[in-house]
mmCIF file of C-alpha atoms in Angstrom:
data_model
loop_
_atom_site.group_PDB
_atom_site.id
_atom_site.type_symbol
_atom_site.label_atom_id
_atom_site.label_comp_id
_atom_site.label_asym_id
_atom_site.label_seq_id
_atom_site.Cartn_x
_atom_site.Cartn_y
_atom_site.Cartn_z
ATOM 1 C CA MET A 1 -68.074 -25.992 -74.634
ATOM 2 C CA SER A 2 -68.285 -26.002 -70.829
ATOM 3 C CA GLY A 3 -66.386 -23.679 -68.534
ATOM 4 C CA PRO A 4 -64.146 -26.426 -67.078
ATOM 5 C CA ALA A 5 -63.224 -27.615 -70.602
ATOM 6 C CA ILE A 6 -62.234 -24.081 -71.620
ATOM 7 C CA SER A 7 -60.203 -23.653 -68.442
ATOM 8 C CA SER A 8 -58.434 -26.952 -69.095
ATOM 9 C CA LYS A 9 -57.475 -25.889 -72.631
ATOM 10 C CA LEU A 10 -56.247 -22.515 -71.414
ATOM 11 C CA ALA A 11 -54.153 -24.229 -68.739
ATOM 12 C CA VAL A 12 -52.544 -26.439 -71.411
ATOM 13 C CA LEU A 13 -51.831 -23.424 -73.629
ATOM 14 C CA LEU A 14 -50.220 -21.655 -70.673
ATOM 15 C CA ARG A 15 -47.959 -24.641 -70.015
ATOM 16 C CA VAL A 16 -47.003 -24.921 -73.671
ATOM 17 C CA SER A 17 -46.304 -21.179 -73.848
ATOM 18 C CA LEU A 18 -44.068 -21.332 -70.788
ATOM 19 C CA PHE A 19 -42.283 -24.384 -72.186
ATOM 20 C CA LEU A 20 -41.559 -22.527 -75.423
ATOM 21 C CA ALA A 21 -40.502 -19.455 -73.450
ATOM 22 C CA PHE A 22 -38.070 -21.576 -71.411
ATOM 23 C CA GLY A 23 -36.665 -22.909 -74.680
ATOM 24 C CA TYR A 24 -36.380 -19.502 -76.332
ATOM 25 C CA ILE A 25 -34.667 -17.841 -73.375
ATOM 26 C CA SER A 26 -32.264 -20.773 -72.928
ATOM 27 C CA LEU A 27 -31.422 -20.729 -76.633
ATOM 28 C CA GLN A 28 -30.708 -16.998 -76.649
ATOM 29 C CA LEU A 29 -28.381 -17.291 -73.669
ATOM 30 C CA LEU A 30 -26.571 -20.390 -74.885
ATOM 31 C CA ALA A 31 -26.339 -19.521 -78.587
ATOM 32 C CA SER A 32 -24.453 -16.286 -77.949
ATOM 33 C CA LEU A 33 -21.877 -18.055 -75.801
ATOM 34 C CA LEU A 34 -21.511 -21.019 -78.157
ATOM 35 C CA TYR A 35 -21.225 -18.758 -81.201
ATOM 36 C CA GLU A 36 -18.274 -16.920 -79.699
ATOM 37 C CA LEU A 37 -16.545 -20.193 -78.819
ATOM 38 C CA PHE A 38 -17.386 -22.512 -81.721
ATOM 39 C CA GLY A 39 -19.107 -20.617 -84.538
ATOM 40 C CA LEU A 40 -22.569 -20.605 -86.103
ATOM 41 C CA LEU A 41 -23.093 -24.307 -86.829
ATOM 42 C CA VAL A 42 -22.275 -25.586 -83.342
ATOM 43 C CA ALA A 43 -24.123 -22.676 -81.728
ATOM 44 C CA SER A 44 -27.246 -23.428 -83.763
ATOM 45 C CA VAL A 45 -27.247 -27.181 -83.236
ATOM 46 C CA ILE A 46 -25.964 -27.627 -79.702
ATOM 47 C CA GLY A 47 -27.825 -24.493 -78.624
ATOM 48 C CA VAL A 48 -31.156 -25.966 -79.755
ATOM 49 C CA PHE A 49 -30.419 -29.339 -78.156
ATOM 50 C CA ALA A 50 -29.385 -27.797 -74.830
ATOM 51 C CA ALA A 51 -32.303 -25.353 -74.837
ATOM 52 C CA ALA A 52 -34.789 -28.130 -75.599
ATOM 53 C CA THR A 53 -33.346 -30.266 -72.798
ATOM 54 C CA ILE A 54 -33.485 -27.428 -70.262
ATOM 55 C CA ALA A 55 -37.016 -26.371 -71.245
ATOM 56 C CA THR A 56 -38.275 -29.953 -71.130
ATOM 57 C CA ALA A 57 -36.645 -30.715 -67.803
ATOM 58 C CA LEU A 58 -38.126 -27.564 -66.243
ATOM 59 C CA ALA A 59 -41.635 -27.978 -67.665
ATOM 60 C CA ILE A 60 -41.976 -31.669 -66.987
ATOM 61 C CA ARG A 61 -40.629 -31.327 -63.460
ATOM 62 C CA ILE A 62 -42.725 -28.297 -62.543
ATOM 63 C CA TYR A 63 -46.033 -29.363 -64.102
ATOM 64 C CA GLU A 64 -45.899 -33.167 -64.310
ATOM 65 C CA ARG A 65 -43.505 -34.169 -61.521
ATOM 66 C CA GLY A 66 -42.029 -36.424 -64.167
ATOM 67 C CA HIS A 67 -38.717 -37.138 -65.862
ATOM 68 C CA LEU A 68 -37.098 -36.155 -69.143
ATOM 69 C CA ALA A 69 -37.600 -39.631 -70.602
ATOM 70 C CA ASP A 70 -41.384 -39.245 -70.228
ATOM 71 C CA ILE A 71 -41.553 -37.306 -73.508
ATOM 72 C CA GLY A 72 -41.086 -40.536 -75.455
ATOM 73 C CA LEU A 73 -37.395 -41.130 -74.792
ATOM 74 C CA ARG A 74 -37.744 -44.211 -72.625
ATOM 75 C CA TRP A 75 -35.752 -47.095 -74.080
ATOM 76 C CA THR A 76 -37.887 -50.197 -74.555
ATOM 77 C CA PRO A 77 -37.606 -53.284 -76.784
ATOM 78 C CA GLY A 78 -39.500 -51.358 -79.474
ATOM 79 C CA SER A 79 -37.364 -48.214 -79.300
ATOM 80 C CA GLY A 80 -34.464 -49.625 -81.298
ATOM 81 C CA ARG A 81 -36.822 -50.915 -83.956
ATOM 82 C CA ASN A 82 -38.500 -47.531 -84.334
ATOM 83 C CA LEU A 83 -35.148 -45.746 -84.480
ATOM 84 C CA ILE A 84 -33.932 -48.068 -87.250
ATOM 85 C CA VAL A 85 -37.208 -47.770 -89.176
ATOM 86 C CA GLY A 86 -36.906 -43.990 -88.889
ATOM 87 C CA LEU A 87 -33.320 -44.031 -90.151
ATOM 88 C CA LEU A 88 -34.341 -46.146 -93.147
ATOM 89 C CA ILE A 89 -37.237 -43.794 -93.939
ATOM 90 C CA GLY A 90 -35.032 -40.688 -93.698
ATOM 91 C CA ILE A 91 -32.180 -42.144 -95.749
ATOM 92 C CA GLY A 92 -34.662 -43.620 -98.226
ATOM 93 C CA ALA A 93 -36.255 -40.205 -98.701
ATOM 94 C CA THR A 94 -32.858 -38.740 -99.599
ATOM 95 C CA VAL A 95 -32.281 -41.517 -102.113
ATOM 96 C CA LEU A 96 -35.670 -40.814 -103.715
ATOM 97 C CA VAL A 97 -34.894 -37.095 -103.963
ATOM 98 C CA LEU A 98 -31.304 -37.277 -105.236
ATOM 99 C CA VAL A 99 -30.629 -40.560 -107.044
ATOM 100 C CA PRO A 100 -33.063 -40.022 -109.982
ATOM 101 C CA PRO A 101 -31.519 -36.586 -110.811
ATOM 102 C CA LEU A 102 -28.028 -38.109 -110.593
ATOM 103 C CA LEU A 103 -28.965 -40.990 -112.897
ATOM 104 C CA SER A 104 -30.693 -38.694 -115.384
ATOM 105 C CA GLY A 105 -27.859 -36.172 -115.526
ATOM 106 C CA ALA A 106 -29.887 -33.403 -113.851
ATOM 107 C CA ALA A 107 -27.247 -33.410 -111.096
ATOM 108 C CA TYR A 108 -23.611 -34.442 -110.807
ATOM 109 C CA TRP A 109 -20.841 -34.631 -108.221
ATOM 110 C CA LYS A 110 -17.726 -32.500 -108.214
ATOM 111 C CA PRO A 111 -14.861 -32.080 -105.727
ATOM 112 C CA ALA A 112 -15.927 -29.848 -102.835
ATOM 113 C CA GLU A 113 -14.248 -26.460 -102.656
ATOM 114 C CA SER A 114 -14.080 -26.525 -98.870
ATOM 115 C CA GLY A 115 -14.830 -28.691 -95.877
ATOM 116 C CA ALA A 116 -12.763 -30.979 -93.694
ATOM 117 C CA THR A 117 -12.660 -34.675 -94.443
ATOM 118 C CA GLY A 118 -11.370 -37.708 -92.559
ATOM 119 C CA ILE A 119 -12.621 -39.995 -89.816
ATOM 120 C CA ALA A 120 -12.574 -37.358 -87.068
ATOM 121 C CA SER A 121 -14.543 -34.866 -89.157
ATOM 122 C CA PHE A 122 -17.001 -37.574 -90.217
ATOM 123 C CA VAL A 123 -17.694 -38.569 -86.611
ATOM 124 C CA PHE A 124 -17.939 -34.944 -85.464
ATOM 125 C CA MET A 125 -20.399 -33.957 -88.180
ATOM 126 C CA THR A 126 -22.465 -37.107 -87.612
ATOM 127 C CA LEU A 127 -22.774 -36.264 -83.913
ATOM 128 C CA ILE A 128 -23.685 -32.660 -84.735
ATOM 129 C CA LEU A 129 -26.468 -33.890 -87.013
ATOM 130 C CA LEU A 130 -27.709 -36.371 -84.393
ATOM 131 C CA PHE A 131 -27.854 -33.750 -81.637
ATOM 132 C CA GLY A 132 -29.528 -31.322 -84.038
ATOM 133 C CA ALA A 133 -32.261 -33.804 -84.956
ATOM 134 C CA ALA A 134 -32.840 -34.835 -81.341
ATOM 135 C CA GLY A 135 -32.968 -31.225 -80.150
ATOM 136 C CA GLU A 136 -35.520 -30.134 -82.744
ATOM 137 C CA GLU A 137 -37.698 -33.172 -82.085
ATOM 138 C CA MET A 138 -37.658 -32.526 -78.337
ATOM 139 C CA LEU A 139 -38.599 -28.898 -78.954
ATOM 140 C CA PHE A 140 -41.323 -29.342 -81.574
ATOM 141 C CA ARG A 141 -42.630 -32.876 -80.936
ATOM 142 C CA GLY A 142 -41.778 -33.151 -77.242
ATOM 143 C CA TYR A 143 -43.467 -31.755 -74.135
ATOM 144 C CA GLY A 144 -45.563 -29.005 -75.722
ATOM 145 C CA PHE A 145 -46.794 -31.187 -78.578
ATOM 146 C CA GLN A 146 -47.651 -34.128 -76.362
ATOM 147 C CA VAL A 147 -49.691 -32.244 -73.750
ATOM 148 C CA MET A 148 -51.664 -30.521 -76.505
ATOM 149 C CA VAL A 149 -52.869 -33.722 -78.209
ATOM 150 C CA PRO A 150 -55.437 -34.804 -75.568
ATOM 151 C CA ALA A 151 -56.742 -31.263 -75.121
ATOM 152 C CA PHE A 152 -57.011 -30.160 -78.757
ATOM 153 C CA GLY A 153 -56.845 -33.311 -80.868
ATOM 154 C CA GLU A 154 -54.223 -34.622 -83.254
ATOM 155 C CA ALA A 155 -54.804 -32.336 -86.261
ATOM 156 C CA ALA A 156 -55.085 -29.194 -84.105
ATOM 157 C CA THR A 157 -51.716 -30.089 -82.596
ATOM 158 C CA VAL A 158 -49.789 -31.338 -85.628
ATOM 159 C CA LEU A 159 -50.585 -28.386 -87.891
ATOM 160 C CA PRO A 160 -49.774 -25.469 -85.527
ATOM 161 C CA MET A 161 -46.567 -27.176 -84.409
ATOM 162 C CA ALA A 162 -45.621 -27.704 -88.055
ATOM 163 C CA VAL A 163 -46.162 -23.971 -88.625
ATOM 164 C CA LEU A 164 -43.849 -23.199 -85.688
ATOM 165 C CA PHE A 165 -41.296 -25.665 -87.075
ATOM 166 C CA ALA A 166 -41.329 -23.878 -90.435
ATOM 167 C CA ALA A 167 -41.206 -20.452 -88.765
ATOM 168 C CA ALA A 168 -38.089 -21.499 -86.854
ATOM 169 C CA HIS A 169 -36.345 -21.992 -90.229
ATOM 170 C CA ALA A 170 -37.618 -18.755 -91.786
ATOM 171 C CA ALA A 171 -34.375 -16.869 -91.126
ATOM 172 C CA ASN A 172 -32.096 -19.606 -92.490
ATOM 173 C CA GLU A 173 -29.733 -18.783 -95.342
ATOM 174 C CA SER A 174 -31.265 -19.017 -98.850
ATOM 175 C CA VAL A 175 -34.732 -19.950 -97.571
ATOM 176 C CA SER A 176 -37.586 -19.714 -100.090
ATOM 177 C CA PRO A 177 -41.397 -20.041 -100.045
ATOM 178 C CA VAL A 178 -41.095 -23.617 -101.322
ATOM 179 C CA GLY A 179 -38.514 -24.294 -98.617
ATOM 180 C CA LEU A 180 -40.889 -23.067 -95.917
ATOM 181 C CA LEU A 181 -43.726 -25.104 -97.404
ATOM 182 C CA ASN A 182 -41.573 -28.249 -97.398
ATOM 183 C CA THR A 183 -40.343 -27.561 -93.873
ATOM 184 C CA PHE A 184 -43.978 -27.279 -92.781
ATOM 185 C CA ALA A 185 -44.711 -30.583 -94.545
ATOM 186 C CA TRP A 186 -41.748 -32.224 -92.807
ATOM 187 C CA GLY A 187 -43.026 -30.887 -89.475
ATOM 188 C CA ALA A 188 -46.447 -32.410 -90.125
ATOM 189 C CA LEU A 189 -44.862 -35.710 -91.201
ATOM 190 C CA LEU A 190 -42.681 -35.875 -88.088
ATOM 191 C CA GLY A 191 -45.699 -35.072 -85.897
ATOM 192 C CA ALA A 192 -47.594 -37.909 -87.566
ATOM 193 C CA ALA A 193 -44.585 -40.178 -86.963
ATOM 194 C CA LEU A 194 -44.718 -39.425 -83.240
ATOM 195 C CA LEU A 195 -48.419 -40.260 -83.103
ATOM 196 C CA ARG A 196 -47.850 -43.408 -85.162
ATOM 197 C CA SER A 197 -45.083 -44.785 -82.914
ATOM 198 C CA GLY A 198 -45.890 -43.317 -79.497
ATOM 199 C CA ASP A 199 -42.257 -42.335 -78.966
ATOM 200 C CA LEU A 200 -39.696 -39.800 -80.163
ATOM 201 C CA TRP A 201 -37.334 -42.436 -81.547
ATOM 202 C CA LEU A 202 -39.160 -42.774 -84.867
ATOM 203 C CA PRO A 203 -39.202 -39.012 -85.672
ATOM 204 C CA ILE A 204 -35.619 -38.628 -84.419
ATOM 205 C CA GLY A 205 -34.556 -41.460 -86.727
ATOM 206 C CA ILE A 206 -36.364 -39.953 -89.727
ATOM 207 C CA HIS A 207 -35.003 -36.461 -89.034
ATOM 208 C CA PHE A 208 -31.416 -37.605 -88.474
ATOM 209 C CA GLY A 209 -31.451 -40.090 -91.369
ATOM 210 C CA TRP A 210 -32.632 -37.406 -93.795
ATOM 211 C CA ASN A 211 -30.146 -34.750 -92.664
ATOM 212 C CA TRP A 212 -27.215 -37.174 -92.472
ATOM 213 C CA ALA A 213 -27.845 -38.647 -95.915
ATOM 214 C CA LEU A 214 -28.173 -35.181 -97.461
ATOM 215 C CA VAL A 215 -24.732 -34.290 -96.134
ATOM 216 C CA VAL A 216 -23.286 -37.599 -97.377
ATOM 217 C CA PHE A 217 -24.637 -36.770 -100.856
ATOM 218 C CA GLY A 218 -22.957 -33.353 -100.663
ATOM 219 C CA VAL A 219 -25.933 -30.959 -100.574
ATOM 220 C CA ASN A 220 -26.926 -28.221 -98.154
ATOM 221 C CA VAL A 221 -29.312 -28.860 -95.247
ATOM 222 C CA SER A 222 -31.804 -26.059 -94.559
ATOM 223 C CA GLY A 223 -29.286 -23.485 -95.784
ATOM 224 C CA PHE A 224 -26.302 -24.932 -93.896
ATOM 225 C CA THR A 225 -23.258 -26.177 -95.817
ATOM 226 C CA MET A 226 -21.719 -29.262 -94.214
ATOM 227 C CA ARG A 227 -19.394 -31.846 -95.695
ATOM 228 C CA LEU A 228 -18.872 -35.506 -94.759
ATOM 229 C CA THR A 229 -17.013 -36.348 -97.971
ATOM 230 C CA GLY A 230 -14.786 -34.446 -100.356
ATOM 231 C CA TYR A 231 -17.591 -34.028 -102.902
ATOM 232 C CA ALA A 232 -20.477 -31.643 -103.462
ATOM 233 C CA LEU A 233 -23.553 -32.171 -105.630
ATOM 234 C CA GLU A 234 -24.231 -29.636 -108.388
ATOM 235 C CA TRP A 235 -27.528 -29.201 -110.251
ATOM 236 C CA ARG A 236 -28.341 -28.613 -113.911
ATOM 237 C CA ILE A 237 -32.005 -27.845 -113.201
ATOM 238 C CA SER A 238 -33.856 -24.864 -111.748
ATOM 239 C CA PRO A 239 -33.620 -24.099 -107.994
ATOM 240 C CA LEU A 240 -37.418 -24.347 -107.985
ATOM 241 C CA TRP A 241 -36.951 -28.105 -108.383
ATOM 242 C CA SER A 242 -33.535 -28.638 -106.779
ATOM 243 C CA GLY A 243 -33.869 -26.243 -103.845
ATOM 244 C CA GLY A 244 -30.735 -24.321 -104.768
ATOM 245 C CA ASP A 245 -28.496 -23.172 -101.937
ATOM 246 C CA TYR A 246 -31.130 -24.003 -99.322
ATOM 247 C CA GLY A 247 -30.762 -27.667 -100.187
ATOM 248 C CA PRO A 248 -33.292 -30.201 -101.526
ATOM 249 C CA GLU A 249 -35.779 -29.136 -98.844
ATOM 250 C CA GLY A 250 -36.283 -25.993 -100.917
ATOM 251 C CA GLY A 251 -37.311 -27.808 -104.111
ATOM 252 C CA LEU A 252 -40.455 -29.324 -105.581
ATOM 253 C CA ILE A 253 -38.823 -32.753 -105.879
ATOM 254 C CA CYS A 254 -38.766 -32.837 -102.085
ATOM 255 C CA THR A 255 -42.427 -31.781 -101.991
ATOM 256 C CA VAL A 256 -43.406 -34.854 -104.000
ATOM 257 C CA VAL A 257 -41.258 -37.192 -101.888
ATOM 258 C CA VAL A 258 -42.619 -35.887 -98.560
ATOM 259 C CA ALA A 259 -46.163 -36.454 -99.818
ATOM 260 C CA LEU A 260 -45.178 -40.032 -100.725
ATOM 261 C CA LEU A 261 -43.622 -40.533 -97.273
ATOM 262 C CA GLY A 262 -46.913 -39.542 -95.666
ATOM 263 C CA TYR A 263 -48.487 -42.576 -97.325
ATOM 264 C CA LEU A 264 -45.560 -44.914 -96.640
ATOM 265 C CA LEU A 265 -45.458 -43.951 -92.964
ATOM 266 C CA GLY A 266 -48.811 -45.642 -92.439
ATOM 267 C CA LYS A 267 -47.379 -48.884 -93.864
ATOM 268 C CA ALA A 268 -44.095 -48.855 -91.914
ATOM 269 C CA PRO A 269 -43.486 -51.760 -89.463
ATOM 270 C CA VAL A 270 -43.512 -49.532 -86.383
ATOM 271 C CA ALA A 271 -43.569 -50.824 -82.793
ATOM 272 C CA ARG A 272 -46.479 -49.043 -81.106
ATOM 273 C CA GLN A 273 -45.602 -47.540 -77.723
ATOM 274 C CA GLU A 274 -47.380 -45.367 -75.161
ATOM 275 C CA LEU A 275 -46.658 -41.717 -74.530
ATOM 276 C CA VAL A 276 -46.747 -41.066 -70.796
ATOM 277 C CA LEU A 277 -47.718 -37.394 -71.095
ATOM 278 C CA THR A 278 -50.521 -38.010 -73.588
ATOM 279 C CA ARG A 279 -51.928 -40.874 -71.521
ATOM 280 C CA THR A 280 -51.879 -38.752 -68.343
ATOM 281 C CA ARG A 281 -53.560 -35.814 -70.067
ATOM 282 C CA GLU A 282 -56.221 -38.052 -71.593
ATOM 283 C CA ALA A 283 -57.088 -39.313 -68.118
ATOM 284 C CA GLU A 284 -57.383 -35.733 -66.851
ATOM 285 C CA VAL A 285 -59.563 -34.635 -69.777
ATOM 286 C CA SER A 286 -61.912 -37.606 -69.391
#
């Protein structure tokens, strides 16, 4: 490998490192304030979204002289289609994970012991889940991910970012080795979704659709307990399969479904778009 090529890769790694540092510092500052005002859930979700927005805005302005929408958030005729396809994939994945156990008697619904219900609570929790999905996608499939692809290749970008995505969930309540493995697999799937569509709308749709449907079904999401209805889902099978208190993401049923989604993603009717950052970097590398 030539000297200029090595220097180019090091420059990209420096930019990605600074982007992640911007995000980490912003999250630490914002999460403490939000936790005192609104509690853990809002601090975690809104903190990540705000930190990802700040880090992206700083990095893309300093290094690219670009705009926030350049990370795949531009709205085009294909954006709505990709968002809807993503929602259907995410909700469909939840159905595949939870409906067979419900039909077979391996799981059942019971009245929830806690949690607010009603239209206002439903809208609030839906927005929380949407901001959470968008924030995590901006952080893990946004600026840093997209500038790495031309320099290191798709696999060498998807896999390390999936590891970081799993590591970010390592301190969540009730996390398990299977949960971390599945979170890594979800990170890889969402990275592949970005590359498949050329925008962030597809992975945001998948991420939000999955999380939202899990809450509708009454199960935990990555260790967080949230309620959109007055019911919770209980299991009659081992946590190794169900995920236990971490939620379905901690179980082997989810492992099988994510593997199936990897195949189905290649068949999805996605509108192909162009990532501005990846195109610009490819021109620089060539």
